[in-house]
Short mmCIF file of C-alpha atoms in Angstrom, two decimals:
data_model
loop_
_atom_site.label_atom_id
_atom_site.label_comp_id
_atom_site.label_asym_id
_atom_site.label_seq_id
_atom_site.Cartn_x
_atom_site.Cartn_y
_atom_site.Cartn_z
CA UNK A 12 0.00 0.00 0.00
CA UNK A 13 0.91 3.66 -0.14
CA UNK A 14 3.37 4.95 2.39
CA UNK A 15 3.56 8.33 4.07
CA UNK A 16 3.71 11.13 1.55
CA UNK A 17 4.83 14.71 2.03
CA UNK A 18 4.60 17.79 -0.11
CA UNK A 19 6.32 19.74 -1.37
CA UNK A 20 9.56 17.78 -1.54
CA UNK A 21 11.54 21.02 -1.66
CA UNK A 22 10.58 24.53 -0.64
CA UNK A 23 12.66 27.68 -0.96
CA UNK A 24 11.23 30.75 0.70
CA UNK A 25 12.34 34.21 1.66
CA UNK A 26 12.92 35.15 5.26
CA UNK A 27 9.73 36.46 6.83
CA UNK A 28 7.34 34.50 4.62
CA UNK A 29 4.93 31.85 5.91
CA UNK A 30 5.14 28.25 4.68
CA UNK A 31 2.84 25.25 4.89
CA UNK A 32 4.10 21.69 4.74
CA UNK A 33 1.73 18.80 4.15
CA UNK A 34 1.73 15.20 5.33
CA UNK A 35 -0.51 12.36 4.20
CA UNK A 36 -0.11 9.47 6.67
CA UNK A 37 -0.72 5.80 5.99
CA UNK A 38 -4.44 5.11 5.93
CA UNK A 39 -5.70 3.88 9.29
CA UNK A 40 -2.71 5.10 11.28
CA UNK A 41 -3.97 7.10 14.23
CA UNK A 42 -0.65 8.54 15.41
CA UNK A 43 1.15 11.24 13.42
CA UNK A 44 4.44 12.95 14.19
CA UNK A 45 6.44 15.87 12.88
CA UNK A 46 10.22 16.04 13.24
CA UNK A 47 12.91 18.42 12.08
CA UNK A 48 16.35 17.26 10.94
CA UNK A 49 19.15 19.72 10.42
CA UNK A 50 22.20 18.78 8.37
CA UNK A 51 24.14 16.03 10.11
CA UNK A 52 21.85 16.09 13.11
CA UNK A 53 19.36 13.68 14.59
CA UNK A 54 15.63 14.04 14.47
CA UNK A 55 14.19 16.77 16.65
CA UNK A 56 10.64 16.01 17.83
CA UNK A 57 8.17 18.79 17.09
CA UNK A 58 4.58 17.61 17.62
CA UNK A 59 2.56 14.40 18.02
CA UNK A 60 -1.11 13.71 17.25
CA UNK A 61 -2.84 10.61 18.64
CA UNK A 62 -6.43 10.01 17.60
CA UNK A 63 -8.80 12.58 19.01
CA UNK A 64 -6.56 13.47 21.95
CA UNK A 65 -5.03 16.90 22.36
CA UNK A 66 -1.71 17.01 20.47
CA UNK A 67 1.61 16.94 22.28
CA UNK A 68 3.17 20.24 21.21
CA UNK A 69 6.07 20.11 23.62
CA UNK A 70 8.70 20.07 20.85
CA UNK A 71 7.60 23.14 18.91
CA UNK A 72 10.55 25.57 19.08
CA UNK A 73 8.53 28.79 19.06
CA UNK A 74 5.02 30.13 18.63
CA UNK A 75 5.80 30.65 14.95
CA UNK A 76 5.30 26.90 14.52
CA UNK A 77 1.87 25.29 14.53
CA UNK A 78 0.29 22.13 13.16
CA UNK A 79 -3.15 20.81 12.47
CA UNK A 80 -4.53 17.41 11.68
CA UNK A 81 -7.87 17.46 9.93
CA UNK A 82 -10.28 14.56 10.12
CA UNK A 83 -7.70 12.39 11.81
CA UNK A 84 -5.74 12.10 8.58
CA UNK A 85 -3.86 14.80 6.68
CA UNK A 86 -1.66 17.14 8.69
CA UNK A 87 -0.25 20.57 7.91
CA UNK A 88 2.77 22.11 9.63
CA UNK A 89 2.80 25.89 9.36
CA UNK A 90 5.83 28.07 10.00
CA UNK A 91 5.10 31.79 10.19
CA UNK A 92 7.62 34.55 9.56
CA UNK A 93 10.31 32.04 8.59
CA UNK A 94 13.89 32.57 9.76
CA UNK A 95 17.10 31.20 8.28
CA UNK A 96 17.52 28.87 11.25
CA UNK A 97 14.27 27.18 10.21
CA UNK A 98 16.11 25.70 7.21
CA UNK A 99 16.05 21.92 7.65
CA UNK A 100 14.35 18.77 6.45
CA UNK A 101 10.91 18.37 7.98
CA UNK A 102 9.89 14.74 8.37
CA UNK A 103 6.46 13.35 9.03
CA UNK A 104 5.79 9.86 10.40
CA UNK A 105 2.69 7.85 11.19
CA UNK A 106 2.13 4.86 13.43
CA UNK A 107 -0.67 2.33 13.89
CA UNK A 108 -3.19 2.41 16.71
CA UNK A 109 -1.75 1.68 20.12
CA UNK A 110 -1.29 3.60 23.33
CA UNK A 111 -0.29 0.65 25.46
CA UNK A 112 2.15 -1.09 23.17
CA UNK A 113 5.06 0.45 21.29
CA UNK A 114 4.77 0.81 17.53
CA UNK A 115 7.31 1.51 14.87
CA UNK A 116 7.03 4.77 12.99
CA UNK A 117 6.73 4.98 9.21
CA UNK A 118 8.40 8.03 7.78
CA UNK A 119 7.74 10.09 4.70
CA UNK A 120 10.55 11.32 2.44
CA UNK A 121 10.59 14.75 4.07
CA UNK A 122 10.31 18.34 2.87
CA UNK A 123 13.57 20.21 2.50
CA UNK A 124 12.97 23.80 3.54
CA UNK A 125 15.48 26.49 2.64
CA UNK A 126 14.99 30.01 3.96
CA UNK A 127 17.00 32.62 2.09
CA UNK B 4 18.73 16.48 31.12
CA UNK B 5 18.02 13.45 28.95
CA UNK B 6 20.80 12.65 26.52
CA UNK B 7 21.38 10.03 23.80
CA UNK B 8 24.86 9.48 22.38
CA UNK B 9 25.82 7.66 19.23
CA UNK B 10 29.28 7.61 17.70
CA UNK B 11 29.49 10.76 15.65
CA UNK B 12 32.38 9.48 13.57
CA UNK B 13 31.65 7.20 10.65
CA UNK B 14 32.31 3.52 11.08
CA UNK B 15 34.26 2.01 8.20
CA UNK B 16 34.44 -1.76 7.92
CA UNK B 17 35.30 -4.41 5.38
CA UNK B 18 32.61 -6.41 3.65
CA UNK B 19 31.85 -9.65 5.47
CA UNK B 20 32.84 -8.32 8.89
CA UNK B 21 30.47 -7.60 11.75
CA UNK B 22 29.55 -3.97 12.30
CA UNK B 23 28.80 -2.90 15.87
CA UNK B 24 27.14 0.42 16.59
CA UNK B 25 26.66 1.88 20.06
CA UNK B 26 23.86 3.89 21.61
CA UNK B 27 24.36 5.25 25.13
CA UNK B 28 21.84 7.23 27.12
CA UNK B 29 21.73 9.14 30.40
CA UNK B 30 18.94 10.37 32.63
CA UNK B 31 16.51 7.99 30.98
CA UNK B 32 14.63 4.86 31.88
CA UNK B 33 13.14 4.00 28.51
CA UNK B 34 10.54 1.27 28.32
CA UNK B 35 11.82 0.30 24.89
CA UNK B 36 14.33 1.20 22.24
CA UNK B 37 14.18 1.16 18.44
CA UNK B 38 16.77 1.21 15.67
CA UNK B 39 16.19 2.84 12.30
CA UNK B 40 18.16 3.04 9.07
CA UNK B 41 18.35 6.26 7.09
CA UNK B 42 19.69 6.61 3.56
CA UNK B 43 20.67 10.02 2.13
CA UNK B 44 17.65 12.08 1.11
CA UNK B 45 15.17 9.63 2.61
CA UNK B 46 13.19 9.23 5.79
CA UNK B 47 14.28 6.68 8.42
CA UNK B 48 13.13 3.07 8.07
CA UNK B 49 12.30 0.96 11.12
CA UNK B 50 14.56 -2.06 11.74
CA UNK B 51 14.14 -3.48 15.23
CA UNK B 52 12.42 -2.83 18.56
CA UNK B 53 13.60 -4.16 21.92
CA UNK B 54 11.83 -3.79 25.26
CA UNK B 55 13.47 -3.06 28.60
CA UNK B 56 12.88 -6.63 29.82
CA UNK B 57 14.54 -8.14 26.73
CA UNK B 58 18.30 -8.61 26.61
CA UNK B 59 18.63 -9.38 22.93
CA UNK B 60 16.61 -9.32 19.72
CA UNK B 61 17.52 -10.76 16.32
CA UNK B 62 16.23 -10.32 12.79
CA UNK B 63 18.12 -11.99 9.96
CA UNK B 64 21.66 -10.50 10.04
CA UNK B 65 20.72 -7.90 12.65
CA UNK B 66 21.07 -8.19 16.41
CA UNK B 67 20.25 -5.65 19.10
CA UNK B 68 21.12 -5.80 22.77
CA UNK B 69 19.71 -3.63 25.54
CA UNK B 70 21.54 -3.27 28.85
CA UNK B 71 19.49 -1.11 31.21
CA UNK B 72 22.23 -1.23 33.86
CA UNK B 73 24.89 0.13 31.52
CA UNK B 74 22.25 2.31 29.81
CA UNK B 75 23.46 1.07 26.47
CA UNK B 76 22.24 -0.63 23.33
CA UNK B 77 24.47 -2.32 20.79
CA UNK B 78 23.40 -2.86 17.19
CA UNK B 79 25.21 -5.57 15.22
CA UNK B 80 25.14 -6.35 11.50
CA UNK B 81 26.81 -9.65 10.73
CA UNK B 82 28.27 -10.55 7.33
CA UNK B 83 28.04 -6.88 6.38
CA UNK B 84 27.51 -5.88 2.76
CA UNK B 85 28.12 -2.59 0.90
CA UNK B 86 24.31 -2.27 0.69
CA UNK B 87 24.29 -1.93 4.50
CA UNK B 88 26.04 1.43 4.17
CA UNK B 89 23.72 4.04 5.69
CA UNK B 90 23.16 6.07 8.84
CA UNK B 91 21.71 4.13 11.75
CA UNK B 92 19.62 5.92 14.37
CA UNK B 93 18.66 4.71 17.81
CA UNK B 94 15.47 6.00 19.39
CA UNK B 95 14.26 5.70 22.97
CA UNK B 96 10.74 5.89 24.28
CA UNK B 97 9.98 8.98 26.28
CA UNK B 98 6.81 9.81 28.16
CA UNK B 99 4.65 7.06 26.76
CA UNK B 100 4.54 4.25 24.29
CA UNK B 101 4.38 6.29 21.16
CA UNK B 102 6.84 9.12 21.69
CA UNK B 103 10.46 8.63 20.63
CA UNK B 104 13.62 10.63 21.19
CA UNK B 105 16.23 10.03 18.48
CA UNK B 106 19.99 10.00 18.63
CA UNK B 107 22.02 11.82 15.98
CA UNK B 108 22.94 8.56 14.25
CA UNK B 109 26.12 6.79 13.20
CA UNK B 110 27.13 6.55 9.57
CA UNK B 111 28.27 3.09 8.52
CA UNK B 112 30.35 2.54 5.39
CA UNK B 113 30.96 -1.05 4.28
CA UNK B 114 33.78 -1.36 1.78
CA UNK B 115 34.05 -4.21 -0.74
#
């Protein structure tokens, strides 16, 4: 079946502009995650959605970052007033139902964001 | 604060040898640990999961150990092949069963 998809694959924007990054998770997966990966660095957790529960936003670096998940499926990560330090690869992952057992995460290919 | 350490330097080995990658953590008591593979320009791919009450887990040429006393996991690839060349990430559970904290990864290069 189809995996996690993300769009766009690349985004170049000017400093100060807003950007929206999209994630389509695997159908039926109730958990959805956003991560940020800077060059040569590990994955930095940003936000986590699980079913209808309130999202875990503890990883969002500033109030310029926000995310939504509509209808328990597609998610959009929005970065307002982009800064050069926002340049990174933004990865989305989804995971099957389960809050009492651990599940592996399935990652999309990422969106490479460059802020000039 | 919580910290995960993986060898930042690349590991270079000869084809056919066993590759061993290390993941150390501090200020954590993770319920489980996962290993992922990441190729350039792609998202990570899940490889193995091991729980805190398991000492060892195997899958084909892969083996993971989890020592909660030493706060360390070792990831082994036996009979390594050039196709195993990639960056390998360890990830520890944090604050629940579905939240992971990732290490920075170790790059493995297997030479023919």
